[in-house]
């Protein structure tokens, strides 16, 4: 046994687990962090940092998290440990999702709702498609210091999104990054020891790996 | 705003990437990880792997390729070619694919799209449509409503060998309704000609569906790529030979598109 710190990627059956795990492992390659993919509540309890992935339908993700028995250890971890939510793993941190009228974890005040862009055109004249699928720029909210998770990452960097629903925060102070798709929306959210992104760092090339790497060293 | 995507397509068979790939200084032109890494460095927005293996025996050989690429290259990966079932989707996603592309199997049994989207989410279900402009004769054939089909495009299956008689626009809408998250639209008339996309087809499909459309088939110049976006209304453009043969790099393609005022990730 080594004494290396553990980053646990919560495995409750979500689709993008392996990608998240591999990218986080890549980000931790020259550190002493051990990145584990785990279904074990005890590992989550003893881990130092947590990544909560999520992909697909919100209601399925919530149900699977509950049925896996990992809901309680995740909630406990969210009280004090650095926790990184990805995509639906971000949406679950809010109070409620319009997708399947699903109550969620209530860790950051806000709701998740569907893009309503039908019939609207993008600045270049093409119609808005849903899901938003592809690379979009993430900028930091004006007028306050950037979140420390952005250390070394240029403002306006490109990240990969795939989603039809987005977070509507109740308090703008919880917005850590925004992107524009028919209007600005919260692409990254944060509160205390929680940080989460609507985009997929694990599919966002170097800028995504940089974010996972920053997570290893972030001191909330 | 959302960038328009450039997607190189790699043909895979027998566990190797085939079709001449002409990168300078590659140790092994067929090594999928090296090729994928090179495209990533050039700024490719996604990669599409097309399994051109003819037999189901050889089909699983793509899994280790996807696994190897997914462990090293962190951009979205789509896999198509011979995908038949929800179980195929599961195996490819488990191997590290982000999206899985159906073609003939969706034509044989459209419900497979509903089932796959229900199970894994629309975000990972792509439907590839091979379309060909109808002949004068085919225009006279009667559609489901009893009226002559008129000008338009038919959907082809089995690698473009079989005319299904389906209208491409109606088929695209049906697939979107059933839960496809994206369409990969190839013009059979243009594929391999290097004379540009079928822009009328691309525009018609892109305007007909609420989901993203990837234009494919016919790219020979950088102007063709840009036209697919500006004239065709595509959300992404896919090309094989101009990148494989080293005619242009992805970076050159993006610089050109940016010059034309198209939002690209640089």
PDB file of C-alpha atoms in Angstrom, chain A residues 23-213:
ATOM      1  CA  UNK A  23      -8.462  11.804 -18.670  1.00  0.00           C
ATOM      2  CA  UNK A  24      -8.096  12.335 -14.925  1.00  0.00           C
ATOM      3  CA  UNK A  25      -5.455   9.630 -14.825  1.00  0.00           C
ATOM      4  CA  UNK A  26      -3.640  11.330 -17.670  1.00  0.00           C
ATOM      5  CA  UNK A  27      -3.827  14.642 -15.805  1.00  0.00           C
ATOM      6  CA  UNK A  28      -2.363  12.983 -12.706  1.00  0.00           C
ATOM      7  CA  UNK A  29       0.336  11.077 -14.590  1.00  0.00           C
ATOM      8  CA  UNK A  30       3.366  12.788 -13.066  1.00  0.00           C
ATOM      9  CA  UNK A  31       1.860  13.334  -9.618  1.00  0.00           C
ATOM     10  CA  UNK A  32       1.534  10.976  -6.664  1.00  0.00           C
ATOM     11  CA  UNK A  33      -2.265  10.974  -7.003  1.00  0.00           C
ATOM     12  CA  UNK A  34      -3.961   7.659  -7.508  1.00  0.00           C
ATOM     13  CA  UNK A  35      -7.065   7.953  -9.697  1.00  0.00           C
ATOM     14  CA  UNK A  36      -9.576   5.178  -9.054  1.00  0.00           C
ATOM     15  CA  UNK A  37     -12.862   4.318 -10.684  1.00  0.00           C
ATOM     16  CA  UNK A  38     -15.008   3.008  -7.868  1.00  0.00           C
ATOM     17  CA  UNK A  39     -18.410   1.604  -6.973  1.00  0.00           C
ATOM     18  CA  UNK A  40     -17.321   1.179  -3.382  1.00  0.00           C
ATOM     19  CA  UNK A  41     -18.866   3.497  -0.803  1.00  0.00           C
ATOM     20  CA  UNK A  42     -15.904   2.922   1.521  1.00  0.00           C
ATOM     21  CA  UNK A  43     -13.457   4.123  -1.157  1.00  0.00           C
ATOM     22  CA  UNK A  44     -15.523   7.264  -1.703  1.00  0.00           C
ATOM     23  CA  UNK A  45     -15.569   7.883   2.057  1.00  0.00           C
ATOM     24  CA  UNK A  46     -11.811   7.579   2.302  1.00  0.00           C
ATOM     25  CA  UNK A  47     -10.951   9.382  -0.972  1.00  0.00           C
ATOM     26  CA  UNK A  48      -9.452  12.861  -0.825  1.00  0.00           C
ATOM     27  CA  UNK A  49     -11.188  14.227  -3.890  1.00  0.00           C
ATOM     28  CA  UNK A  50     -14.229  13.149  -5.880  1.00  0.00           C
ATOM     29  CA  UNK A  51     -15.289  13.393  -9.505  1.00  0.00           C
ATOM     30  CA  UNK A  52     -18.996  12.889 -10.159  1.00  0.00           C
ATOM     31  CA  UNK A  53     -19.553  12.141 -13.858  1.00  0.00           C
ATOM     32  CA  UNK A  54     -22.934  11.932 -15.540  1.00  0.00           C
ATOM     33  CA  UNK A  55     -24.316  11.398 -18.991  1.00  0.00           C
ATOM     34  CA  UNK A  56     -27.689  10.641 -20.521  1.00  0.00           C
ATOM     35  CA  UNK A  57     -31.051  11.299 -18.928  1.00  0.00           C
ATOM     36  CA  UNK A  58     -31.140  13.129 -15.601  1.00  0.00           C
ATOM     37  CA  UNK A  59     -33.801  10.895 -14.047  1.00  0.00           C
ATOM     38  CA  UNK A  60     -31.779   7.760 -14.883  1.00  0.00           C
ATOM     39  CA  UNK A  61     -28.617   9.261 -13.414  1.00  0.00           C
ATOM     40  CA  UNK A  62     -30.382  10.207 -10.161  1.00  0.00           C
ATOM     41  CA  UNK A  63     -32.018   6.794  -9.895  1.00  0.00           C
ATOM     42  CA  UNK A  64     -28.773   4.960 -10.603  1.00  0.00           C
ATOM     43  CA  UNK A  65     -26.871   7.064  -8.092  1.00  0.00           C
ATOM     44  CA  UNK A  66     -29.505   6.265  -5.465  1.00  0.00           C
ATOM     45  CA  UNK A  67     -29.747   2.556  -6.300  1.00  0.00           C
ATOM     46  CA  UNK A  68     -25.983   2.140  -6.355  1.00  0.00           C
ATOM     47  CA  UNK A  69     -25.913   3.083  -2.685  1.00  0.00           C
ATOM     48  CA  UNK A  70     -23.419   5.832  -3.486  1.00  0.00           C
ATOM     49  CA  UNK A  71     -25.768   8.790  -2.968  1.00  0.00           C
ATOM     50  CA  UNK A  72     -25.093   9.012   0.758  1.00  0.00           C
ATOM     51  CA  UNK A  73     -21.272   8.884   0.512  1.00  0.00           C
ATOM     52  CA  UNK A  74     -21.349  11.426  -2.344  1.00  0.00           C
ATOM     53  CA  UNK A  75     -23.489  13.807  -0.280  1.00  0.00           C
ATOM     54  CA  UNK A  76     -21.189  13.311   2.687  1.00  0.00           C
ATOM     55  CA  UNK A  77     -18.118  13.998   0.524  1.00  0.00           C
ATOM     56  CA  UNK A  78     -19.770  17.129  -0.875  1.00  0.00           C
ATOM     57  CA  UNK A  79     -19.894  18.588   2.627  1.00  0.00           C
ATOM     58  CA  UNK A  80     -16.147  19.019   2.822  1.00  0.00           C
ATOM     59  CA  UNK A  81     -14.062  17.388   0.073  1.00  0.00           C
ATOM     60  CA  UNK A  82     -13.245  18.944  -3.285  1.00  0.00           C
ATOM     61  CA  UNK A  83     -15.856  17.560  -5.669  1.00  0.00           C
ATOM     62  CA  UNK A  84     -15.932  18.001  -9.444  1.00  0.00           C
ATOM     63  CA  UNK A  85     -19.238  17.393 -11.231  1.00  0.00           C
ATOM     64  CA  UNK A  86     -19.236  16.799 -15.000  1.00  0.00           C
ATOM     65  CA  UNK A  87     -22.200  17.338 -17.359  1.00  0.00           C
ATOM     66  CA  UNK A  88     -25.215  15.631 -15.759  1.00  0.00           C
ATOM     67  CA  UNK A  89     -22.916  15.287 -12.724  1.00  0.00           C
ATOM     68  CA  UNK A  90     -23.024  19.095 -12.655  1.00  0.00           C
ATOM     69  CA  UNK A  91     -26.767  19.300 -13.233  1.00  0.00           C
ATOM     70  CA  UNK A  92     -27.372  16.911 -10.336  1.00  0.00           C
ATOM     71  CA  UNK A  93     -25.812  19.411  -7.913  1.00  0.00           C
ATOM     72  CA  UNK A  94     -28.710  21.821  -8.461  1.00  0.00           C
ATOM     73  CA  UNK A  95     -32.201  21.634  -6.932  1.00  0.00           C
ATOM     74  CA  UNK A  96     -34.310  20.351  -9.763  1.00  0.00           C
ATOM     75  CA  UNK A  97     -34.265  19.443 -13.442  1.00  0.00           C
ATOM     76  CA  UNK A  98     -37.012  20.025 -15.936  1.00  0.00           C
ATOM     77  CA  UNK A  99     -35.804  16.847 -17.672  1.00  0.00           C
ATOM     78  CA  UNK A 100     -38.210  14.212 -16.383  1.00  0.00           C
ATOM     79  CA  UNK A 101     -39.285  16.683 -13.625  1.00  0.00           C
ATOM     80  CA  UNK A 102     -36.467  15.329 -11.479  1.00  0.00           C
ATOM     81  CA  UNK A 103     -35.568  16.569  -7.992  1.00  0.00           C
ATOM     82  CA  UNK A 104     -31.793  16.599  -7.599  1.00  0.00           C
ATOM     83  CA  UNK A 105     -29.187  17.002  -4.873  1.00  0.00           C
ATOM     84  CA  UNK A 106     -29.833  20.623  -3.895  1.00  0.00           C
ATOM     85  CA  UNK A 107     -26.193  21.475  -3.202  1.00  0.00           C
ATOM     86  CA  UNK A 108     -26.163  24.635  -5.331  1.00  0.00           C
ATOM     87  CA  UNK A 109     -29.367  26.673  -5.657  1.00  0.00           C
ATOM     88  CA  UNK A 110     -30.826  26.617  -9.133  1.00  0.00           C
ATOM     89  CA  UNK A 111     -32.727  24.652 -11.722  1.00  0.00           C
ATOM     90  CA  UNK A 112     -31.924  22.850 -14.922  1.00  0.00           C
ATOM     91  CA  UNK A 113     -34.002  23.673 -17.954  1.00  0.00           C
ATOM     92  CA  UNK A 114     -34.116  22.885 -21.644  1.00  0.00           C
ATOM     93  CA  UNK A 115     -32.756  25.264 -24.261  1.00  0.00           C
ATOM     94  CA  UNK A 116     -35.655  27.084 -25.858  1.00  0.00           C
ATOM     95  CA  UNK A 117     -34.164  28.159 -29.162  1.00  0.00           C
ATOM     96  CA  UNK A 118     -36.663  26.817 -31.669  1.00  0.00           C
ATOM     97  CA  UNK A 119     -36.890  28.993 -34.757  1.00  0.00           C
ATOM     98  CA  UNK A 120     -33.982  31.201 -33.683  1.00  0.00           C
ATOM     99  CA  UNK A 121     -30.918  31.766 -35.835  1.00  0.00           C
ATOM    100  CA  UNK A 122     -27.268  31.943 -34.812  1.00  0.00           C
ATOM    101  CA  UNK A 123     -25.315  35.123 -35.613  1.00  0.00           C
ATOM    102  CA  UNK A 124     -24.102  33.490 -38.849  1.00  0.00           C
ATOM    103  CA  UNK A 125     -27.673  32.773 -39.971  1.00  0.00           C
ATOM    104  CA  UNK A 126     -27.714  29.024 -39.273  1.00  0.00           C
ATOM    105  CA  UNK A 127     -30.453  27.735 -36.995  1.00  0.00           C
ATOM    106  CA  UNK A 128     -29.787  26.746 -33.413  1.00  0.00           C
ATOM    107  CA  UNK A 129     -29.605  22.974 -33.071  1.00  0.00           C
ATOM    108  CA  UNK A 130     -30.401  21.039 -29.924  1.00  0.00           C
ATOM    109  CA  UNK A 131     -28.381  19.384 -28.454  1.00  0.00           C
ATOM    110  CA  UNK A 132     -25.696  22.020 -28.445  1.00  0.00           C
ATOM    111  CA  UNK A 133     -22.962  19.734 -29.722  1.00  0.00           C
ATOM    112  CA  UNK A 134     -19.414  20.929 -30.166  1.00  0.00           C
ATOM    113  CA  UNK A 135     -16.817  23.407 -28.965  1.00  0.00           C
ATOM    114  CA  UNK A 136     -17.752  26.691 -27.357  1.00  0.00           C
ATOM    115  CA  UNK A 137     -15.707  29.380 -25.595  1.00  0.00           C
ATOM    116  CA  UNK A 138     -15.919  29.578 -21.826  1.00  0.00           C
ATOM    117  CA  UNK A 139     -15.417  33.032 -20.356  1.00  0.00           C
ATOM    118  CA  UNK A 140     -15.219  34.137 -16.760  1.00  0.00           C
ATOM    119  CA  UNK A 141     -17.849  36.349 -15.194  1.00  0.00           C
ATOM    120  CA  UNK A 142     -16.773  39.993 -15.131  1.00  0.00           C
ATOM    121  CA  UNK A 143     -16.088  41.999 -12.030  1.00  0.00           C
ATOM    122  CA  UNK A 144     -14.687  39.374  -9.686  1.00  0.00           C
ATOM    123  CA  UNK A 145     -11.564  37.264  -9.450  1.00  0.00           C
ATOM    124  CA  UNK A 146     -11.420  34.139 -11.612  1.00  0.00           C
ATOM    125  CA  UNK A 147     -12.104  30.865  -9.849  1.00  0.00           C
ATOM    126  CA  UNK A 148      -8.782  29.235  -8.831  1.00  0.00           C
ATOM    127  CA  UNK A 149      -9.639  26.175 -10.933  1.00  0.00           C
ATOM    128  CA  UNK A 150      -8.854  28.321 -13.998  1.00  0.00           C
ATOM    129  CA  UNK A 151      -5.222  28.780 -12.968  1.00  0.00           C
ATOM    130  CA  UNK A 152      -3.002  28.780 -16.055  1.00  0.00           C
ATOM    131  CA  UNK A 153      -5.950  28.477 -18.460  1.00  0.00           C
ATOM    132  CA  UNK A 154      -6.673  31.368 -20.816  1.00  0.00           C
ATOM    133  CA  UNK A 155     -10.015  33.133 -20.472  1.00  0.00           C
ATOM    134  CA  UNK A 156     -12.180  32.226 -23.464  1.00  0.00           C
ATOM    135  CA  UNK A 157     -10.672  28.764 -23.938  1.00  0.00           C
ATOM    136  CA  UNK A 158     -12.657  26.249 -25.985  1.00  0.00           C
ATOM    137  CA  UNK A 159     -14.455  23.329 -24.335  1.00  0.00           C
ATOM    138  CA  UNK A 160     -16.556  20.498 -25.710  1.00  0.00           C
ATOM    139  CA  UNK A 161     -20.287  20.537 -24.931  1.00  0.00           C
ATOM    140  CA  UNK A 162     -23.061  18.043 -25.597  1.00  0.00           C
ATOM    141  CA  UNK A 163     -26.315  18.965 -23.889  1.00  0.00           C
ATOM    142  CA  UNK A 164     -29.924  19.973 -24.342  1.00  0.00           C
ATOM    143  CA  UNK A 165     -30.432  21.247 -20.779  1.00  0.00           C
ATOM    144  CA  UNK A 166     -28.520  23.918 -18.900  1.00  0.00           C
ATOM    145  CA  UNK A 167     -28.245  25.340 -15.379  1.00  0.00           C
ATOM    146  CA  UNK A 168     -30.156  28.399 -14.298  1.00  0.00           C
ATOM    147  CA  UNK A 169     -28.485  29.497 -11.097  1.00  0.00           C
ATOM    148  CA  UNK A 170     -30.429  31.332  -8.450  1.00  0.00           C
ATOM    149  CA  UNK A 171     -27.297  33.210  -7.360  1.00  0.00           C
ATOM    150  CA  UNK A 172     -24.897  34.543 -10.015  1.00  0.00           C
ATOM    151  CA  UNK A 173     -22.091  34.276  -7.493  1.00  0.00           C
ATOM    152  CA  UNK A 174     -22.106  30.519  -8.160  1.00  0.00           C
ATOM    153  CA  UNK A 175     -21.262  30.998 -11.823  1.00  0.00           C
ATOM    154  CA  UNK A 176     -17.586  30.217 -12.474  1.00  0.00           C
ATOM    155  CA  UNK A 177     -17.681  30.338 -16.271  1.00  0.00           C
ATOM    156  CA  UNK A 178     -20.172  31.105 -18.984  1.00  0.00           C
ATOM    157  CA  UNK A 179     -20.733  30.253 -22.623  1.00  0.00           C
ATOM    158  CA  UNK A 180     -23.042  31.740 -25.229  1.00  0.00           C
ATOM    159  CA  UNK A 181     -25.644  29.622 -26.955  1.00  0.00           C
ATOM    160  CA  UNK A 182     -28.614  31.811 -27.711  1.00  0.00           C
ATOM    161  CA  UNK A 183     -27.633  33.804 -24.626  1.00  0.00           C
ATOM    162  CA  UNK A 184     -25.126  33.365 -21.848  1.00  0.00           C
ATOM    163  CA  UNK A 185     -25.542  30.332 -19.626  1.00  0.00           C
ATOM    164  CA  UNK A 186     -23.547  28.833 -16.746  1.00  0.00           C
ATOM    165  CA  UNK A 187     -20.924  26.530 -18.287  1.00  0.00           C
ATOM    166  CA  UNK A 188     -19.127  26.098 -14.959  1.00  0.00           C
ATOM    167  CA  UNK A 189     -20.532  26.487 -11.473  1.00  0.00           C
ATOM    168  CA  UNK A 190     -18.884  26.528  -8.064  1.00  0.00           C
ATOM    169  CA  UNK A 191     -19.582  26.891  -4.383  1.00  0.00           C
ATOM    170  CA  UNK A 192     -16.989  26.410  -1.613  1.00  0.00           C
ATOM    171  CA  UNK A 193     -15.497  22.933  -2.213  1.00  0.00           C
ATOM    172  CA  UNK A 194     -17.729  22.183  -5.200  1.00  0.00           C
ATOM    173  CA  UNK A 195     -16.800  22.847  -8.833  1.00  0.00           C
ATOM    174  CA  UNK A 196     -18.672  21.531 -11.838  1.00  0.00           C
ATOM    175  CA  UNK A 197     -18.835  21.957 -15.583  1.00  0.00           C
ATOM    176  CA  UNK A 198     -21.555  21.495 -18.146  1.00  0.00           C
ATOM    177  CA  UNK A 199     -18.874  20.758 -20.727  1.00  0.00           C
ATOM    178  CA  UNK A 200     -16.718  17.647 -20.871  1.00  0.00           C
ATOM    179  CA  UNK A 201     -13.125  18.332 -19.771  1.00  0.00           C
ATOM    180  CA  UNK A 202     -12.299  14.725 -20.659  1.00  0.00           C
ATOM    181  CA  UNK A 203     -13.120  15.502 -24.310  1.00  0.00           C
ATOM    182  CA  UNK A 204     -11.691  19.023 -24.414  1.00  0.00           C
ATOM    183  CA  UNK A 205      -8.090  18.187 -25.300  1.00  0.00           C
ATOM    184  CA  UNK A 206      -5.326  20.058 -23.430  1.00  0.00           C
ATOM    185  CA  UNK A 207      -7.608  22.663 -21.843  1.00  0.00           C
ATOM    186  CA  UNK A 208      -9.715  19.898 -20.343  1.00  0.00           C
ATOM    187  CA  UNK A 209      -6.753  17.961 -18.989  1.00  0.00           C
ATOM    188  CA  UNK A 210      -5.471  21.229 -17.486  1.00  0.00           C
ATOM    189  CA  UNK A 211      -8.735  21.627 -15.593  1.00  0.00           C
ATOM    190  CA  UNK A 212      -8.564  18.085 -14.154  1.00  0.00           C
ATOM    191  CA  UNK A 213      -4.986  18.747 -13.211  1.00  0.00           C
TER     192      UNK A 213
END
